Amino acid sequence: MRINWRVVQNWIVPVVALVAWQLFGAAGMLPRYLSTPDAIVEGLWEMAATGELLAALAASLYRVTAGFVLGTGGGVLIGLAAGVVPAVRHFFDPLVSFLYSIPKIAFLPIFLLLFGLGHGSKIAIIAVSCFFPVFIASRHAVLAVNRLLIWAAQNMGAPPRTVFFRVIIPAAAPQLFTGIRIGLAHAFVVLFAAELIGSKAGLGTLISYGEEWVRFDLMFGGIVCFAALGFFADRLLLVIRQRVLKGQIIGTEEQVVR
Amino acid sequence: MTAEARAIVGRWYSIPLLLVVWGAAVASGLVQSRLLPGPGAVWDALTGETANGALVYHAGVTVSRALTGFLLAALIGIPFAAAMARSSLVGNLFEPIFFLGYPVPKIALFPVFTYIFGIGTPSKVAFTFLECLYPIVVTCYFGFSGVQTRLIWTAQNCGASRMTILRRVILPAAMPSIFSALRIALPVAIVVVVITEMIGDSIGLGYYITIWSTRFRFANVYAAIIVIGVCGLVLDQAVLLLRHRIVHWERERA
């Protein structure tokens, strides 16, 4: 049997790290706050059995989905409008360029007071964080559409509606997805920070409970779940992107992290 | 009014308009002025807290932490990306760590960092380093591996040594992607430092925001938010200026 060295090289670093973690942890050579992988799996199992994990997962998932959909939807709609209509662009450009450099998480204390400790404040802050990268990508995407394509469509008598839906949107789609992907990454960062700073449910809260109870296996269990959630959300977006852009990305040299 | 002045007004009217609407809404009592103080109150807080040095001190803490983590990530990440792109062994060893780890929200690891590095500056710098390392390595990796092979062949044909090729061909060709990596990572550094300071610290702008919001002094909170925005803007402009000087052969696309 031939050994595929590429695959071996790909996996050797993570596997060695994991095995070393387990061995040194079991031998008691690691600090106590680094629970061994088998303890983490056991902790996960324990939380899953009591239903805690599912409840936390559901709360986090609901918040991130609602906030992401609201923020991305708003960002795409207003961004496309800003790309097409100069008046909208001139209204939003100065505001966005000023607000963009501010970490939106800084507004969290204000959102907590406005919307309370529950779902509302998290959804609102996630939506605001997602909005900006998506808006900017959509606006640039429309402006970057090749004018020749639009002129060609207009020359053939296409009404503005058709030009918008059949020319501008498909041409802008790849860049739209880039912005949406950045928005998704922002959503998870903000979700975690919001749940750690002020919340009563969710994976972030579970992780801070694990710290408080000095149950580091539960803390790591929460961390693993949160990381997995973010990872698979991103993969899902890439799959959707692949579907939507089918035919557009064939033959082009794509530089997408996958 | 000249056409030029009209164009400027047309492009920038929304910021003063927002300020006017904000002031009017607060003055008329439509919004609670405790949660949203008027522009005047925020301005007073901004100038007062800048004059007595509080904002300057906390901003200095936040910016120095962000820059330390960011520079460490750049110093280590750029050569590392070059090694990954130019050597298939290094590339194969570390590609999955960076490419599969890229979409993972690394912020979840912050509690572990506080256990390892303590709650003060070291854990913030270490975490900022990690958060900046990913975009820098990934973006620079594409830059280094996208260098056209015929450029390297030409240099080899002319008898250039490996070091010369790296320094005079590969590095300049990858320079635009290095700068876009830096421009992606710098705001990340600031956001991450502010978030981690909000989670737990006793200095820095993130702490400043948390402490004044628990004291219901929102004018100070908004003042700190403005300071963060200005810091981000200034740092981004600095990177752009540096790019303009170093990558003088390629104009940046806005």
Coordinates of C-alpha atoms in Angstrom, one line a residue:
Chain A
M1 CA 0.0 0.0 0.0
R2 CA 1.3 3.4 -0.9
I3 CA 1.4 5.9 1.9
N4 CA -0.1 9.3 1.0
W5 CA 2.6 11.5 2.6
R6 CA 0.6 14.7 2.0
V7 CA -2.3 13.4 4.1
V8 CA 0.2 12.2 6.8
Q9 CA 1.9 15.6 6.9
N10 CA -1.5 17.4 7.0
W11 CA -2.6 15.6 10.1
I12 CA 0.6 14.9 12.0
V13 CA 0.7 18.3 13.9
P14 CA -2.9 18.3 15.3
V15 CA -2.7 14.5 16.1
V16 CA 0.6 14.8 17.9
A17 CA -0.6 17.8 19.8
L18 CA -3.8 16.1 20.9
V19 CA -1.9 12.9 21.9
A20 CA 0.7 14.9 23.8
W21 CA -2.0 16.8 25.6
Q22 CA -3.7 13.6 26.7
L23 CA -0.6 11.9 27.8
F24 CA 1.0 14.8 29.7
G25 CA -2.4 15.6 31.2
A26 CA -2.9 12.1 32.4
A27 CA 0.6 12.1 33.9
G28 CA -0.4 15.2 35.8
M29 CA 2.3 17.4 34.2
L30 CA -0.1 20.0 32.9
P31 CA -1.8 22.7 35.0
R32 CA -5.2 21.8 36.3
Y33 CA -7.0 24.3 34.1
L34 CA -6.1 22.3 31.0
S35 CA -8.5 19.4 31.2
T36 CA -7.4 16.3 29.2
P37 CA -9.3 15.6 26.0
D38 CA -11.0 12.5 27.5
A39 CA -12.3 14.5 30.4
I40 CA -13.6 17.1 28.0
V41 CA -15.5 14.4 26.1
E42 CA -16.9 13.1 29.4
G43 CA -17.9 16.6 30.4
L44 CA -19.7 17.1 27.1
W45 CA -21.5 13.8 27.5
E46 CA -22.6 14.8 31.0
M47 CA -23.9 18.1 29.9
A48 CA -25.6 16.5 26.9
A49 CA -27.3 14.0 29.2
T50 CA -28.8 16.7 31.5
G51 CA -30.0 18.7 28.5
E52 CA -28.0 21.8 29.6
L53 CA -25.9 21.6 26.4
L54 CA -28.9 21.4 24.1
A55 CA -30.5 24.4 25.8
A56 CA -27.4 26.5 25.6
L57 CA -26.8 25.5 22.0
A58 CA -30.4 26.3 21.1
A59 CA -30.2 29.8 22.8
S60 CA -26.9 30.6 21.0
L61 CA -28.0 29.3 17.7
Y62 CA -31.3 31.3 17.9
R63 CA -29.5 34.5 18.7
V64 CA -26.8 34.2 16.1
T65 CA -29.3 33.2 13.4
A66 CA -31.7 35.9 14.1
G67 CA -29.0 38.6 14.4
F68 CA -27.2 37.4 11.3
V69 CA -30.3 37.3 9.2
L70 CA -31.5 40.7 10.2
G71 CA -28.0 42.3 9.9
T72 CA -27.2 40.6 6.6
G73 CA -30.6 41.3 5.1
G74 CA -30.4 44.9 6.0
G75 CA -26.8 45.2 4.8
V76 CA -27.6 43.6 1.4
L77 CA -30.8 45.6 0.8
I78 CA -29.3 49.0 1.8
G79 CA -26.0 48.2 0.2
L80 CA -27.5 47.3 -3.1
A81 CA -29.7 50.4 -2.9
A82 CA -26.6 52.5 -2.2
G83 CA -24.8 50.9 -5.1
V84 CA -27.6 51.7 -7.6
V85 CA -29.0 55.0 -6.3
P86 CA -26.4 57.8 -5.8
A87 CA -28.6 59.7 -3.3
V88 CA -28.7 56.6 -1.0
R89 CA -25.0 56.2 -1.4
H90 CA -24.3 59.8 -0.5
F91 CA -26.4 59.5 2.6
F92 CA -24.9 56.3 3.9
D93 CA -21.2 56.7 2.9
P94 CA -20.1 59.2 5.4
L95 CA -22.0 57.6 8.3
V96 CA -20.7 54.1 7.5
S97 CA -17.1 55.2 7.0
F98 CA -17.2 56.9 10.4
L99 CA -19.0 54.1 12.2
Y100 CA -17.1 51.2 10.5
S101 CA -13.9 51.8 12.4
I102 CA -15.8 51.6 15.8
P103 CA -16.0 48.1 17.3
K104 CA -19.7 47.6 17.5
I105 CA -19.3 45.6 20.7
A106 CA -18.6 48.9 22.4
F107 CA -22.3 49.6 22.2
L108 CA -23.1 46.4 24.1
P109 CA -23.7 48.1 27.5
I110 CA -26.2 50.5 25.9
F111 CA -27.9 47.6 24.1
L112 CA -28.1 45.7 27.4
L113 CA -30.0 48.6 29.0
L114 CA -32.2 49.1 26.0
F115 CA -33.1 45.4 25.3
G116 CA -32.4 43.6 28.6
L117 CA -30.3 40.6 29.4
G118 CA -32.3 38.2 27.2
H119 CA -32.2 37.4 23.5
G120 CA -33.1 41.0 22.3
S121 CA -29.8 42.7 23.2
K122 CA -27.7 39.9 21.6
I123 CA -29.7 39.8 18.4
A124 CA -29.5 43.6 18.1
I125 CA -25.8 43.8 18.6
I126 CA -25.1 40.9 16.3
A127 CA -27.3 42.5 13.6
V128 CA -25.5 45.8 13.9
S129 CA -22.1 44.1 13.7
C130 CA -23.1 42.1 10.6
F131 CA -24.6 45.1 8.8
F132 CA -21.4 47.0 8.2
P133 CA -19.2 44.5 6.3
V134 CA -22.2 43.3 4.3
F135 CA -23.2 46.8 3.4
I136 CA -19.8 47.8 2.3
A137 CA -19.3 44.6 0.2
S138 CA -22.7 45.0 -1.4
R139 CA -22.2 48.7 -2.2
H140 CA -18.7 48.0 -3.7
A141 CA -20.0 44.9 -5.6
V142 CA -22.7 46.9 -7.4
L143 CA -20.3 49.7 -8.3
A144 CA -17.7 47.2 -9.6
V145 CA -20.1 45.6 -12.0
N146 CA -18.7 46.0 -15.5
R147 CA -20.6 48.9 -17.2
L148 CA -20.4 47.1 -20.5
L149 CA -22.7 44.4 -19.2
I150 CA -25.3 47.0 -18.1
W151 CA -25.0 48.9 -21.4
A152 CA -25.4 45.7 -23.4
A153 CA -28.5 44.8 -21.5
Q154 CA -30.0 48.3 -21.9
N155 CA -29.1 48.3 -25.5
M156 CA -31.2 45.2 -26.0
G157 CA -34.1 47.0 -24.4
A158 CA -34.0 45.5 -20.9
P159 CA -36.1 47.5 -18.4
P160 CA -34.3 48.7 -15.2
R161 CA -35.9 45.9 -13.2
T162 CA -34.5 43.2 -15.5
V163 CA -31.1 44.9 -15.5
F164 CA -31.1 44.9 -11.7
F165 CA -32.2 41.3 -11.2
R166 CA -30.6 39.6 -14.2
V167 CA -27.3 41.6 -14.6
I168 CA -26.3 43.5 -11.5
I169 CA -27.2 40.9 -8.9
P170 CA -25.6 37.9 -10.6
A171 CA -22.5 40.0 -11.3
A172 CA -22.3 41.2 -7.8
A173 CA -23.0 37.9 -6.1
P174 CA -19.4 36.7 -5.5
Q175 CA -18.5 39.8 -3.7
L176 CA -21.7 39.7 -1.8
F177 CA -20.8 36.3 -0.4
T178 CA -17.4 37.6 0.6
G179 CA -19.1 40.3 2.7
I180 CA -21.6 37.9 4.1
R181 CA -18.8 35.6 5.2
I182 CA -17.1 38.3 7.1
G183 CA -20.4 39.2 8.6
L184 CA -20.9 35.7 9.8
A185 CA -17.4 35.7 11.5
H186 CA -18.3 39.0 13.2
A187 CA -21.6 37.5 14.4
F188 CA -19.9 34.7 16.3
V189 CA -17.3 36.9 17.9
V190 CA -19.9 39.4 19.1
L191 CA -22.2 36.6 20.2
F192 CA -19.5 35.1 22.4
A193 CA -18.5 38.4 23.9
A194 CA -22.1 39.4 24.6
E195 CA -22.9 36.1 26.3
L196 CA -19.8 36.3 28.4
I197 CA -20.4 39.9 29.5
G198 CA -24.1 39.8 30.3
S199 CA -26.4 36.9 29.7
K200 CA -28.4 34.1 31.4
A201 CA -28.3 31.5 28.6
G202 CA -26.1 30.3 25.8
L203 CA -22.8 28.6 25.2
G204 CA -20.8 31.7 26.4
T205 CA -22.7 31.7 29.7
L206 CA -22.1 27.9 30.0
I207 CA -18.4 28.5 29.6
S208 CA -18.3 31.1 32.3
Y209 CA -20.3 28.9 34.6
G210 CA -17.7 26.2 34.0
E211 CA -15.0 28.6 35.1
E212 CA -17.0 29.7 38.2
W213 CA -17.7 26.1 39.3
V214 CA -14.0 25.2 38.6
R215 CA -15.2 22.5 36.2
F216 CA -12.7 23.1 33.5
D217 CA -13.9 20.1 31.6
L218 CA -17.3 21.8 31.2
M219 CA -15.6 25.0 30.2
F220 CA -13.6 23.3 27.4
G221 CA -16.7 21.4 26.4
G222 CA -18.5 24.7 25.8
I223 CA -15.5 26.0 24.0
V224 CA -15.4 23.0 21.7
C225 CA -19.1 23.3 21.0
F226 CA -18.8 27.0 20.2
A227 CA -15.9 26.5 17.9
A228 CA -17.7 23.7 16.1
L229 CA -20.8 25.9 15.7
G230 CA -18.8 28.7 14.1
F231 CA -16.9 26.3 11.9
F232 CA -20.0 24.5 10.6
A233 CA -21.9 27.7 10.0
D234 CA -19.1 28.9 7.8
R235 CA -19.0 25.6 5.9
L236 CA -22.8 25.8 5.4
L237 CA -22.3 29.3 3.9
L238 CA -19.6 28.0 1.6
V239 CA -21.9 25.2 0.4
I240 CA -24.7 27.6 -0.3
R241 CA -22.2 29.9 -2.1
Q242 CA -21.1 27.0 -4.2
R243 CA -24.7 26.3 -5.2
V244 CA -25.6 29.8 -6.0
L245 CA -22.5 30.7 -7.9
K246 CA -22.4 27.4 -9.8
G247 CA -21.2 28.2 -13.3
Q248 CA -19.7 31.5 -12.2
I249 CA -16.7 30.1 -10.4
I250 CA -15.8 27.3 -12.7
G251 CA -12.5 28.0 -14.4
T252 CA -11.7 31.0 -12.3
E253 CA -8.8 30.8 -9.9
E254 CA -10.5 31.2 -6.6
Q255 CA -8.7 32.2 -3.5
V256 CA -11.1 31.1 -0.9
V257 CA -10.0 29.5 2.4
R258 CA -11.6 26.1 2.7
Chain B
M1 CA -23.0 78.3 -4.3
T2 CA -20.6 76.8 -6.7
A3 CA -21.0 73.4 -8.2
E4 CA -18.0 72.1 -6.2
A5 CA -19.5 73.3 -2.8
R6 CA -22.8 71.8 -3.7
A7 CA -21.1 68.5 -4.4
I8 CA -19.3 68.5 -1.0
V9 CA -22.6 69.3 0.8
G10 CA -24.3 66.5 -1.2
R11 CA -21.7 64.0 -0.1
W12 CA -21.3 64.9 3.5
Y13 CA -24.6 66.3 4.7
S14 CA -25.7 63.1 6.5
I15 CA -23.3 63.5 9.4
P16 CA -24.4 67.0 10.4
L17 CA -28.0 66.0 9.7
L18 CA -27.6 63.0 12.1
L19 CA -26.1 65.3 14.7
V20 CA -29.0 67.8 14.4
V21 CA -31.7 65.0 14.5
W22 CA -29.9 63.5 17.5
G23 CA -29.7 66.8 19.3
A24 CA -33.4 67.6 18.5
A25 CA -34.6 64.1 19.7
V26 CA -32.8 64.5 23.0
A27 CA -33.8 68.1 23.6
S28 CA -37.5 67.3 22.9
G29 CA -37.4 64.4 25.4
L30 CA -38.3 61.8 22.7
V31 CA -35.5 59.6 23.9
Q32 CA -34.3 59.2 27.4
S33 CA -31.4 61.5 27.8
R34 CA -29.9 59.1 30.4
L35 CA -29.4 56.4 27.7
L36 CA -28.6 58.8 24.9
P37 CA -27.1 62.1 26.0
G38 CA -27.1 64.9 23.5
P39 CA -24.2 65.8 21.3
G40 CA -23.3 68.7 23.6
A41 CA -23.0 66.4 26.6
V42 CA -20.9 63.9 24.7
W43 CA -18.6 66.7 23.5
D44 CA -18.2 68.0 27.0
A45 CA -17.3 64.5 28.3
L46 CA -14.9 64.0 25.4
T47 CA -13.0 67.3 25.9
G48 CA -13.2 67.0 29.7
E49 CA -11.9 63.5 29.9
T50 CA -9.3 64.2 27.3
A51 CA -8.1 67.3 29.2
N52 CA -7.8 65.4 32.6
G53 CA -5.9 62.6 30.8
A54 CA -8.3 59.7 31.6
L55 CA -9.2 59.0 28.0
V56 CA -5.6 59.6 26.8
Y57 CA -4.3 57.1 29.4
H58 CA -6.9 54.3 28.6
A59 CA -6.5 54.9 24.9
G60 CA -2.8 54.6 25.3
V61 CA -3.2 51.2 27.1
T62 CA -5.6 49.9 24.4
V63 CA -3.6 51.0 21.4
S64 CA -0.3 49.8 22.8
R65 CA -1.8 46.4 23.5
A66 CA -3.3 46.2 20.1
L67 CA -0.1 47.3 18.4
T68 CA 2.1 44.9 20.3
G69 CA -0.1 41.9 19.5
F70 CA -0.5 43.1 15.9
L71 CA 3.2 43.6 15.3
L72 CA 4.2 40.3 16.9
A73 CA 1.7 38.6 14.6
A74 CA 3.1 40.4 11.5
L75 CA 6.7 39.7 12.5
I76 CA 6.1 36.0 12.9
G77 CA 3.2 35.5 10.5
I78 CA 4.7 37.0 7.3
P79 CA 7.9 34.9 7.3
F80 CA 5.8 31.9 8.4
A81 CA 3.4 32.4 5.4
A82 CA 6.4 32.7 3.1
A83 CA 7.8 29.4 4.4
M84 CA 4.4 27.7 4.0
A85 CA 4.0 29.0 0.5
R86 CA 7.5 28.2 -0.7
S87 CA 8.1 24.9 1.0
S88 CA 5.7 22.0 0.5
L89 CA 6.7 20.3 3.7
V90 CA 5.9 23.4 5.9
G91 CA 2.8 24.0 3.8
N92 CA 1.5 20.5 4.3
L93 CA 2.2 20.5 8.0
F94 CA 0.5 23.8 8.8
E95 CA -2.1 24.3 6.1
P96 CA -4.9 22.4 7.9
I97 CA -4.2 24.3 11.2
F98 CA -4.6 27.7 9.5
F99 CA -7.2 26.8 6.9
L100 CA -9.5 24.7 9.0
G101 CA -8.9 27.0 12.0
Y102 CA -9.7 30.1 10.0
P103 CA -13.5 30.0 10.4
V104 CA -13.4 28.8 14.0
P105 CA -14.4 31.7 16.3
K106 CA -11.1 31.8 18.3
I107 CA -12.6 34.2 20.9
A108 CA -14.0 31.1 22.6
L109 CA -10.5 30.3 23.7
F110 CA -10.1 33.6 25.6
P111 CA -11.0 32.1 29.0
V112 CA -8.1 29.6 28.6
F113 CA -5.8 32.5 27.8
T114 CA -6.7 34.3 31.0
Y115 CA -5.7 31.1 32.9
I116 CA -2.4 30.8 31.2
F117 CA -1.3 34.4 31.0
G118 CA -3.3 36.0 33.8
I119 CA -5.9 38.7 33.5
G120 CA -3.7 41.7 32.6
T121 CA -1.8 42.8 29.5
P122 CA -0.1 39.5 28.6
S123 CA -3.3 37.6 28.0
K124 CA -4.7 40.4 25.9
V125 CA -1.5 40.7 23.8
A126 CA -1.2 36.9 23.4
F127 CA -4.8 36.7 22.3
T128 CA -4.5 39.6 19.9
F129 CA -1.5 37.9 18.5
L130 CA -3.5 34.7 17.8
E131 CA -6.5 36.6 16.3
C132 CA -4.2 38.7 14.0
L133 CA -2.0 35.7 13.1
Y134 CA -4.8 33.9 11.2
P135 CA -5.7 36.6 8.7
I136 CA -2.1 37.6 8.2
V137 CA -0.8 34.1 7.5
V138 CA -3.8 33.2 5.3
T139 CA -3.7 36.4 3.2
C140 CA 0.1 36.5 2.9
Y141 CA 0.1 32.8 2.0
F142 CA -2.0 33.5 -1.0
G143 CA 0.3 36.4 -1.9
F144 CA 3.5 34.4 -1.6
S145 CA 2.1 31.4 -3.5
G146 CA 0.6 33.6 -6.2
V147 CA 4.0 34.9 -7.4
Q148 CA 4.2 34.2 -11.1
T149 CA 6.6 31.3 -11.7
R150 CA 8.0 33.0 -14.8
L151 CA 9.3 35.9 -12.7
I152 CA 11.3 33.4 -10.6
W153 CA 12.5 31.5 -13.7
T154 CA 13.7 34.8 -15.2
A155 CA 15.6 35.6 -12.0
Q156 CA 17.1 32.1 -11.9
N157 CA 18.1 32.4 -15.6
C158 CA 20.0 35.5 -14.7
G159 CA 21.9 33.6 -12.1
A160 CA 20.2 35.0 -9.0
S161 CA 20.8 33.1 -5.7
R162 CA 17.8 31.8 -3.7
M163 CA 18.2 34.6 -1.2
T164 CA 18.3 37.2 -3.9
I165 CA 15.2 35.7 -5.5
L166 CA 13.4 35.8 -2.2
R167 CA 14.4 39.4 -1.4
R168 CA 14.2 41.0 -4.8
V169 CA 11.5 39.0 -6.6
I170 CA 9.1 37.1 -4.2
L171 CA 8.9 39.7 -1.5
P172 CA 8.1 42.7 -3.8
A173 CA 5.6 40.6 -5.7
A174 CA 3.9 39.6 -2.5
M175 CA 4.0 43.1 -1.0
P176 CA 0.5 44.2 -2.0
S177 CA -1.0 41.1 -0.3
I178 CA 1.1 41.7 2.8
F179 CA -0.3 45.1 3.1
S180 CA -3.9 44.0 2.5
A181 CA -3.3 41.4 5.3
L182 CA -2.1 44.1 7.6
R183 CA -5.1 46.2 6.8
I184 CA -7.4 43.3 7.6
A185 CA -5.6 42.5 10.8
L186 CA -5.3 45.9 12.3
P187 CA -9.0 46.6 13.0
V188 CA -9.2 43.0 14.3
A189 CA -6.5 43.8 16.8
I190 CA -8.4 46.8 18.1
V191 CA -11.7 45.0 18.3
V192 CA -10.2 42.1 20.1
V193 CA -8.4 44.2 22.7
V194 CA -11.6 46.2 23.4
I195 CA -13.7 43.0 23.7
T196 CA -11.2 41.4 26.1
E197 CA -10.9 44.5 28.1
M198 CA -14.7 44.6 28.4
I199 CA -14.7 40.9 29.6
G200 CA -12.2 41.6 32.4
D201 CA -9.7 44.3 33.1
S202 CA -9.1 47.4 35.2
I203 CA -7.5 49.6 32.5
G204 CA -8.0 50.3 28.8
L205 CA -10.9 51.7 26.8
G206 CA -13.0 48.5 27.0
Y207 CA -12.8 48.7 30.8
Y208 CA -13.6 52.4 30.6
I209 CA -16.8 51.7 28.6
T210 CA -17.9 49.0 31.0
I211 CA -17.3 51.0 34.2
W212 CA -19.0 54.2 33.1
S213 CA -22.0 52.3 31.8
T214 CA -22.5 50.7 35.1
R215 CA -22.4 54.2 36.6
F216 CA -25.0 55.4 34.1
R217 CA -22.7 58.1 32.7
F218 CA -23.3 57.4 29.0
A219 CA -21.8 60.6 27.8
N220 CA -18.4 59.1 28.9
V221 CA -19.3 55.9 27.1
Y222 CA -20.0 57.6 23.8
A223 CA -16.8 59.7 24.2
A224 CA -14.8 56.5 24.6
I225 CA -16.5 55.0 21.6
I226 CA -15.6 58.0 19.5
V227 CA -12.0 57.8 20.7
I228 CA -11.8 54.1 19.6
G229 CA -13.1 55.1 16.2
V230 CA -10.5 57.8 15.8
C231 CA -7.7 55.5 16.9
G232 CA -8.8 52.9 14.4
L233 CA -9.0 55.5 11.6
V234 CA -5.6 57.0 12.4
L235 CA -3.9 53.5 12.5
D236 CA -5.6 52.5 9.2
Q237 CA -4.4 55.7 7.5
A238 CA -0.9 55.0 8.8
V239 CA -0.9 51.6 7.2
L240 CA -2.2 53.1 4.0
L241 CA 0.5 55.8 4.0
L242 CA 3.2 53.1 4.6
R243 CA 1.7 51.1 1.7
H244 CA 1.9 54.1 -0.5
R245 CA 5.5 54.6 0.3
I246 CA 6.6 51.0 0.0
V247 CA 4.3 49.7 -2.8
H248 CA 4.9 52.8 -4.9
W249 CA 4.5 50.9 -8.2
E250 CA 0.9 49.9 -7.6
R251 CA -1.8 52.3 -6.8
E252 CA -4.2 51.1 -4.1
R253 CA -7.7 50.4 -5.2
A254 CA -10.1 52.0 -2.7

